[in-house]
mmCIF file with all atom_site columns, C-alpha atoms in Angstrom:
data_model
loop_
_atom_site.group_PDB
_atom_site.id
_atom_site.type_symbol
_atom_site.label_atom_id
_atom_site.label_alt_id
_atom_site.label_comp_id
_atom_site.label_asym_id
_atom_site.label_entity_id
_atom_site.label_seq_id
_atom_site.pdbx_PDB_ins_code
_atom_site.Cartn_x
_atom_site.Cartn_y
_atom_site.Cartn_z
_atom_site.occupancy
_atom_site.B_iso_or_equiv
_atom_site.pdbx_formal_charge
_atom_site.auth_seq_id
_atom_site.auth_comp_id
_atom_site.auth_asym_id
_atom_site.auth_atom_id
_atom_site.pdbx_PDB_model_num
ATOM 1   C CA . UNK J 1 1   ? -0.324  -16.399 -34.012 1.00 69.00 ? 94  UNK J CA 1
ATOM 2   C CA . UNK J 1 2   ? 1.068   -19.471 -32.237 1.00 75.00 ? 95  UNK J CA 1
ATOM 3   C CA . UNK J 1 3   ? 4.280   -17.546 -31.079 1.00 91.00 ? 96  UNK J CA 1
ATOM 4   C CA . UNK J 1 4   ? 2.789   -14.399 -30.017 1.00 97.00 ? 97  UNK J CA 1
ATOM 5   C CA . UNK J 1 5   ? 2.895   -13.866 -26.461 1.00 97.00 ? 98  UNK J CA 1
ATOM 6   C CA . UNK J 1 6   ? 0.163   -12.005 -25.784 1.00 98.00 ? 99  UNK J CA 1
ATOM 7   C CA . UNK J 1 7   ? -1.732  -14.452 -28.262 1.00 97.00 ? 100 UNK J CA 1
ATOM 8   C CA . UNK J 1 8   ? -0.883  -17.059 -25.341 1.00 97.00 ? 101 UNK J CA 1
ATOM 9   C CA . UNK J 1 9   ? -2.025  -14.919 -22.564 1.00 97.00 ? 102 UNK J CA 1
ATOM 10  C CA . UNK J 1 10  ? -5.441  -13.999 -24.695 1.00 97.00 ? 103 UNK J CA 1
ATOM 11  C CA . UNK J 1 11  ? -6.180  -18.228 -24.825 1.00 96.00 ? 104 UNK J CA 1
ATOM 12  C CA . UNK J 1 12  ? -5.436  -18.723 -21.413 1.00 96.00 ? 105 UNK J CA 1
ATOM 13  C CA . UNK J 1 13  ? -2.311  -20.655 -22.430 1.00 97.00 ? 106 UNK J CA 1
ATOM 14  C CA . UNK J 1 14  ? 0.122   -17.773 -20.210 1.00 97.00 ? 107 UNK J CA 1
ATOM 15  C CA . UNK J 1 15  ? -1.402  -16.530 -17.079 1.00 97.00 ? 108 UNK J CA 1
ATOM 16  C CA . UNK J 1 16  ? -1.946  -12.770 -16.323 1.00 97.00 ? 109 UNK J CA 1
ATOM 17  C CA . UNK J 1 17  ? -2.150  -10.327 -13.615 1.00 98.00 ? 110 UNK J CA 1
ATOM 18  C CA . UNK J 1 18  ? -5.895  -9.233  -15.604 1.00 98.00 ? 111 UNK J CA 1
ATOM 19  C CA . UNK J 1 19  ? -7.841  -6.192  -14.864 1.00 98.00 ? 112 UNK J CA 1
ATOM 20  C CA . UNK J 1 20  ? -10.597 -6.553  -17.814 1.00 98.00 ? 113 UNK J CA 1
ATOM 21  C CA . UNK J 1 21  ? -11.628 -8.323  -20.780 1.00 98.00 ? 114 UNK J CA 1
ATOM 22  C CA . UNK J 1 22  ? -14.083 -8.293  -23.216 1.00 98.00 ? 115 UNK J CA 1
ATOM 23  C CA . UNK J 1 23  ? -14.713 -9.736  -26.701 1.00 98.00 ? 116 UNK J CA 1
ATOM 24  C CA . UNK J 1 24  ? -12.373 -7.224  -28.412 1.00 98.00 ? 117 UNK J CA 1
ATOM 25  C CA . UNK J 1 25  ? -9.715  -6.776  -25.954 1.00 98.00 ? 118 UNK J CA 1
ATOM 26  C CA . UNK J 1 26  ? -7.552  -7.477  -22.830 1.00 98.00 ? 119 UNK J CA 1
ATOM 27  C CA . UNK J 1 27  ? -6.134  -5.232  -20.316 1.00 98.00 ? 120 UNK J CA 1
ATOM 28  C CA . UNK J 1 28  ? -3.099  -6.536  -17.535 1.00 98.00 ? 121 UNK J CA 1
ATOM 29  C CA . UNK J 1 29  ? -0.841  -5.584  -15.352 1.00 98.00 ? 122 UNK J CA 1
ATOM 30  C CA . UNK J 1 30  ? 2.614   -5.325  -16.453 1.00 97.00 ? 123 UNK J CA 1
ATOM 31  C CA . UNK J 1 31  ? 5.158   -8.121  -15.393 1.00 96.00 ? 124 UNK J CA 1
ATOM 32  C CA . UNK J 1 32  ? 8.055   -5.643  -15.179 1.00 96.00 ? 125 UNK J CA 1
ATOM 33  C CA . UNK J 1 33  ? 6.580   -2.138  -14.495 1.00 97.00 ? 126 UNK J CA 1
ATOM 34  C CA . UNK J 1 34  ? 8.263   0.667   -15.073 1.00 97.00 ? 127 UNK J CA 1
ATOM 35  C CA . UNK J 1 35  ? 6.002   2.200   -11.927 1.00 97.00 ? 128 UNK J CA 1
ATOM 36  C CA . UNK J 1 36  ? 3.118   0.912   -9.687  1.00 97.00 ? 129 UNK J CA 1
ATOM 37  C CA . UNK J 1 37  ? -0.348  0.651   -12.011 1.00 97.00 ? 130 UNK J CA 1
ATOM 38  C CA . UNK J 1 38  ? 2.095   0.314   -15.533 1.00 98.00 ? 131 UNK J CA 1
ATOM 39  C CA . UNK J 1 39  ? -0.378  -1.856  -17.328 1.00 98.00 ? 132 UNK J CA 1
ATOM 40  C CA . UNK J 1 40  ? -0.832  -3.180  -20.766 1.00 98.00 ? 133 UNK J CA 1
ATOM 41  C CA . UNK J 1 41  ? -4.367  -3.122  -22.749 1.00 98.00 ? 134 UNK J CA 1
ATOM 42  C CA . UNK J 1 42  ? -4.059  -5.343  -26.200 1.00 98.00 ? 135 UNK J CA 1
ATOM 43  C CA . UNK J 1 43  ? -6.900  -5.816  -28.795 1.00 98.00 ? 136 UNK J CA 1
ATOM 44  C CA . UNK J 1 44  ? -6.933  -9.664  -29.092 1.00 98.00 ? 137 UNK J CA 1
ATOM 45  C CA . UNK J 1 45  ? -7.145  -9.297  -32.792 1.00 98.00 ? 138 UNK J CA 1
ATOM 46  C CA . UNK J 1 46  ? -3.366  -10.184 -33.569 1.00 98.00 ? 139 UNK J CA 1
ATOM 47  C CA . UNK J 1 47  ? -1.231  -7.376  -35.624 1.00 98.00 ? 140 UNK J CA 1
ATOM 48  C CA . UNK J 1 48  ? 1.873   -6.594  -35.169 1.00 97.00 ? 141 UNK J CA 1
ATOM 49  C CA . UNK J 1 49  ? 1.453   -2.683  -35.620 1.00 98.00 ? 142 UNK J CA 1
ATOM 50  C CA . UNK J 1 50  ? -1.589  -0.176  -35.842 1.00 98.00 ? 143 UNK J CA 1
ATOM 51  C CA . UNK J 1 51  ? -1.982  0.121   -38.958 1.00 98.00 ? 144 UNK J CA 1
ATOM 52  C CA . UNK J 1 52  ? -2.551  -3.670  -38.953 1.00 98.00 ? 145 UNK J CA 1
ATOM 53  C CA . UNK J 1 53  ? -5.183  -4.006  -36.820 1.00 98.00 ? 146 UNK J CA 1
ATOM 54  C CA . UNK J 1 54  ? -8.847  -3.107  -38.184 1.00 98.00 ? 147 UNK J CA 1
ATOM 55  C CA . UNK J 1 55  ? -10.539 0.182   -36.629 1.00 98.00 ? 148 UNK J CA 1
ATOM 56  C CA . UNK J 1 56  ? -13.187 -1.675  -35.200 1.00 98.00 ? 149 UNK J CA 1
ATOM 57  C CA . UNK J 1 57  ? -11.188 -3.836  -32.909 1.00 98.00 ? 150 UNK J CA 1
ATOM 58  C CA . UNK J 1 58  ? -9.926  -0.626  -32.157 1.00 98.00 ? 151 UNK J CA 1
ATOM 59  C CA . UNK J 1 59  ? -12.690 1.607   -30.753 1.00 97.00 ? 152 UNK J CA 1
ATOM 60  C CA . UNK J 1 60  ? -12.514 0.275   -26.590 1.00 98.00 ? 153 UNK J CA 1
ATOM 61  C CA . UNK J 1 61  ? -8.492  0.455   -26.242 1.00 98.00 ? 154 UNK J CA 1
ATOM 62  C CA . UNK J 1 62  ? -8.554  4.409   -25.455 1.00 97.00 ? 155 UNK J CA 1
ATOM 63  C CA . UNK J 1 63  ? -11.770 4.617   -23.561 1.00 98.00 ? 156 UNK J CA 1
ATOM 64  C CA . UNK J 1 64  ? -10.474 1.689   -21.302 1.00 98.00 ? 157 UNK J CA 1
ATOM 65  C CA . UNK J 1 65  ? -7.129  2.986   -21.158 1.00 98.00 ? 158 UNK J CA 1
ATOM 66  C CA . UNK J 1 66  ? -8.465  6.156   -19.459 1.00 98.00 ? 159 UNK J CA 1
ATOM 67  C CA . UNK J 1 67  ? -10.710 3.827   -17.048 1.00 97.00 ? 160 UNK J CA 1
ATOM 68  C CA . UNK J 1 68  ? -7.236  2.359   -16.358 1.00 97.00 ? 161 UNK J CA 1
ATOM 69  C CA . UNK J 1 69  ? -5.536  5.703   -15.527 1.00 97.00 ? 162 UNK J CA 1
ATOM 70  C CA . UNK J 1 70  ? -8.650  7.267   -13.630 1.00 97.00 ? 163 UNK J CA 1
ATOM 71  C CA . UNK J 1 71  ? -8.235  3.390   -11.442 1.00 97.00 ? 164 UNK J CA 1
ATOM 72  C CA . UNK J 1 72  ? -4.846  3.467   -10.808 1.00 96.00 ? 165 UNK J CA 1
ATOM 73  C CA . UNK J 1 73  ? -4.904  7.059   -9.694  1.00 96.00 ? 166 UNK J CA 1
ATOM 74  C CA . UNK J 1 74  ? -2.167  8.578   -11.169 1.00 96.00 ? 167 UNK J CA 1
ATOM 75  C CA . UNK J 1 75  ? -2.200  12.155  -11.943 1.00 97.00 ? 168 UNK J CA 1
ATOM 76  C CA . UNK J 1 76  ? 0.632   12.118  -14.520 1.00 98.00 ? 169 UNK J CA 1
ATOM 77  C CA . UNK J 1 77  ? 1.028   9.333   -16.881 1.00 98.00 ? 170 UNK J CA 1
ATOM 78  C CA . UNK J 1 78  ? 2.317   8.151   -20.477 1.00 98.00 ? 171 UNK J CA 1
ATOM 79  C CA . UNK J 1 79  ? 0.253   6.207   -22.542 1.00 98.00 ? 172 UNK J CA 1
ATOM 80  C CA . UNK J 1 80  ? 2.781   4.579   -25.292 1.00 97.00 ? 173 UNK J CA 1
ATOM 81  C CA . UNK J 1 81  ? 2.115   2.442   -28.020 1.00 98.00 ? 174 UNK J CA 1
ATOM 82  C CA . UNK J 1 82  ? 5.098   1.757   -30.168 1.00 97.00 ? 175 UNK J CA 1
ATOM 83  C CA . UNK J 1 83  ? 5.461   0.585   -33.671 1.00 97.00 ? 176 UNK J CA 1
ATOM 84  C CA . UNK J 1 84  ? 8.769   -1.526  -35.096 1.00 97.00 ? 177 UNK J CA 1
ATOM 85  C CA . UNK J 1 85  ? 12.127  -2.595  -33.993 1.00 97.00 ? 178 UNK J CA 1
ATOM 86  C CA . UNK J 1 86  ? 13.544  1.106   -34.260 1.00 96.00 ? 179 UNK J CA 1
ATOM 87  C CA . UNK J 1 87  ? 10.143  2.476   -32.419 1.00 95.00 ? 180 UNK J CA 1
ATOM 88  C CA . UNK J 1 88  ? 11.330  -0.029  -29.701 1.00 95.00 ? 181 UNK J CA 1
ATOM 89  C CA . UNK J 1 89  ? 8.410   -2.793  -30.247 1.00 96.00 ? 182 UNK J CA 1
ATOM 90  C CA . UNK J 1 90  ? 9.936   -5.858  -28.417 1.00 96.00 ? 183 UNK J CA 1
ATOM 91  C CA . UNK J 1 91  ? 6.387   -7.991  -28.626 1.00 97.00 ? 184 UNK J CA 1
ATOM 92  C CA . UNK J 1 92  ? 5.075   -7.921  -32.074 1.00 97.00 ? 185 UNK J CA 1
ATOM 93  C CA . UNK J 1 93  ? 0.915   -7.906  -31.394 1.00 98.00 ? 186 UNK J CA 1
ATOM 94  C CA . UNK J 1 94  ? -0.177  -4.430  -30.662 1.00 98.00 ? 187 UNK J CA 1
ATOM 95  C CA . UNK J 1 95  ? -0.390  -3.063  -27.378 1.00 98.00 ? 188 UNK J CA 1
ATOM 96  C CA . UNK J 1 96  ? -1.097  0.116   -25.361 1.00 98.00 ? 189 UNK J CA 1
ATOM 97  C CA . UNK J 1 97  ? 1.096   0.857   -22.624 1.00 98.00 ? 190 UNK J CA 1
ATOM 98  C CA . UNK J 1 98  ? -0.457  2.670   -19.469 1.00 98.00 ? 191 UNK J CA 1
ATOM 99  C CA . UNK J 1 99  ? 2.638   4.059   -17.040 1.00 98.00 ? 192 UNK J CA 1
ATOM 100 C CA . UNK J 1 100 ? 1.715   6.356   -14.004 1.00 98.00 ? 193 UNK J CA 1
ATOM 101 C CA . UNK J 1 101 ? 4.160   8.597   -13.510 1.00 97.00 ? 194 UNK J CA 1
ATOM 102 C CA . UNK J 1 102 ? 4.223   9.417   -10.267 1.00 96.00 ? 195 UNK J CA 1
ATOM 103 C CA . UNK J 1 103 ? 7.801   11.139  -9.580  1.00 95.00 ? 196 UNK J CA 1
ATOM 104 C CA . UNK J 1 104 ? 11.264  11.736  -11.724 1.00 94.00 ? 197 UNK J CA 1
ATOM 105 C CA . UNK J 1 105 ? 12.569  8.494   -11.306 1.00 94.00 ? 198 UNK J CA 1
ATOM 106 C CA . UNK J 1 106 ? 10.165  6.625   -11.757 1.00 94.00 ? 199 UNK J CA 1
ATOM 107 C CA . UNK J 1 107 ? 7.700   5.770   -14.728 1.00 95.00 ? 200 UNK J CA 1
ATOM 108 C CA . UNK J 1 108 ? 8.859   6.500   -18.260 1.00 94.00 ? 201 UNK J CA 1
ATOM 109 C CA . UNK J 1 109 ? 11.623  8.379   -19.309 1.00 92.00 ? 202 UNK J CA 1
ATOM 110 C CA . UNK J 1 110 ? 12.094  10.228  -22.589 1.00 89.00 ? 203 UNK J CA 1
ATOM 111 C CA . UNK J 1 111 ? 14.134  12.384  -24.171 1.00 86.00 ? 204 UNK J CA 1
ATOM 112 C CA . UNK J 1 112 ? 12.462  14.946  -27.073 1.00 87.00 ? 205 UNK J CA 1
ATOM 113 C CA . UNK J 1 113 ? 14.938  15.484  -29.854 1.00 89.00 ? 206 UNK J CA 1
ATOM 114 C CA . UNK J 1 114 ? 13.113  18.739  -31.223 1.00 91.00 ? 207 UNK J CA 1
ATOM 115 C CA . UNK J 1 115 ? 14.269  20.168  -34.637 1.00 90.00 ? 208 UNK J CA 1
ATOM 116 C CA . UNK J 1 116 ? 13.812  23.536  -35.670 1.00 91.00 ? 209 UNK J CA 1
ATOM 117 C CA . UNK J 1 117 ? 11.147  24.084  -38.216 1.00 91.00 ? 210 UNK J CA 1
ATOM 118 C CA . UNK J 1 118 ? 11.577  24.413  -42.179 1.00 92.00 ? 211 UNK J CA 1
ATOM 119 C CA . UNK J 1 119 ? 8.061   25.969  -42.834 1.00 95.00 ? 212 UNK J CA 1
ATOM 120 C CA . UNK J 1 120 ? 8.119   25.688  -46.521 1.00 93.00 ? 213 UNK J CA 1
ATOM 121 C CA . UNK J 1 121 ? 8.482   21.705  -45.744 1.00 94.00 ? 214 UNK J CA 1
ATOM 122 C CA . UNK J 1 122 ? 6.487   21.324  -43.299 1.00 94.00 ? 215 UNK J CA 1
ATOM 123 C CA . UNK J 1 123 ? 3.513   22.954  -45.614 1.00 95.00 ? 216 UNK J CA 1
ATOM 124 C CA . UNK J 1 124 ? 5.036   20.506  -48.337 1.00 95.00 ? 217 UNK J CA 1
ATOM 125 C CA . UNK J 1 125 ? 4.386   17.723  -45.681 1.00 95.00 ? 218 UNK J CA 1
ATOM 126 C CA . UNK J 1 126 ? 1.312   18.634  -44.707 1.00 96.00 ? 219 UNK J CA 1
ATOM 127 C CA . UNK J 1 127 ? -0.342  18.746  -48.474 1.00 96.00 ? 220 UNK J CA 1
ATOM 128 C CA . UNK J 1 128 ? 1.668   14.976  -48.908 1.00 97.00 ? 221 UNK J CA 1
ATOM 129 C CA . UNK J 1 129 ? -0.289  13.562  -45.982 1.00 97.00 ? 222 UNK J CA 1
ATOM 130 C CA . UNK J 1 130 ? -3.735  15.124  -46.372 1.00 97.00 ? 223 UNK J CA 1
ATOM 131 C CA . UNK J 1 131 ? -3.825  14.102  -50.064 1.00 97.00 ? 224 UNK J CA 1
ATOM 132 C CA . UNK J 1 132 ? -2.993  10.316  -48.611 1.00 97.00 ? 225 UNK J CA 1
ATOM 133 C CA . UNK J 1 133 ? -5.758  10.252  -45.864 1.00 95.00 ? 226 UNK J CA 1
#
């Protein structure tokens, strides 16, 4: 896509801070880290969300995101890949963040607004998505 960031920085057209490439994907440091090592791996197939992007440009993003973390060191770390506005997606091509977290303050922060459980629906769920897959 001609507007798509990271579609620049895949042609060349936007420099990056790049750690690896290959034919199906791209993996760089990120501009403004949330920690030291926060990088960004992107398939170079454009898609603005997962379930846009076809499984085979898919299968090196998780074993080179572990490469990344087992590189960078960090013991504790998020991987985050988000999906839509209200997901908070600000770039809209895919992407895989990598973010050491190496104390409190720094790295990602989250909060984990657990509900309690409604077994009978969450049985009723569970037979909704399996009959979808």
């Amino acid at each position: 896509m001609a507007a798509c960031i990271f579609c620049k920085i895949i042609k060349g057209d936007i420099p990056s801070l790049k750690l690896f490439e290959s034919e199906k994907v791209l993996a760089f440091l990120d501009i403004q880290p949330l920690s030291r090592g926060h990088a960004l791996v992107i398939p170079k197939f454009h898609g603005a969300k997962l379930t846009d992007i076809p499984d085979d440009q898919l299968e090196e993003i998780l074993p080179l995101v572990k490469k990344l973390a087992v590189a960078t060191g960090a013991e504790n770390y998020n991987i985050l890949q988000n999906n839509g506005r209200i997901a908070h997606q600000v770039v809209d091509h895919v992407h895989f963040h990598l973010i050491p977290k190496p104390n409190e303050k720094e790295g990602l922060g989250i909060g984990w607004p657990a509900t309690d459980t409604d077994k009978p629906k969450l049985e009723a769920l569970l037979k909704e998505i399996k009959a979808k897959m």
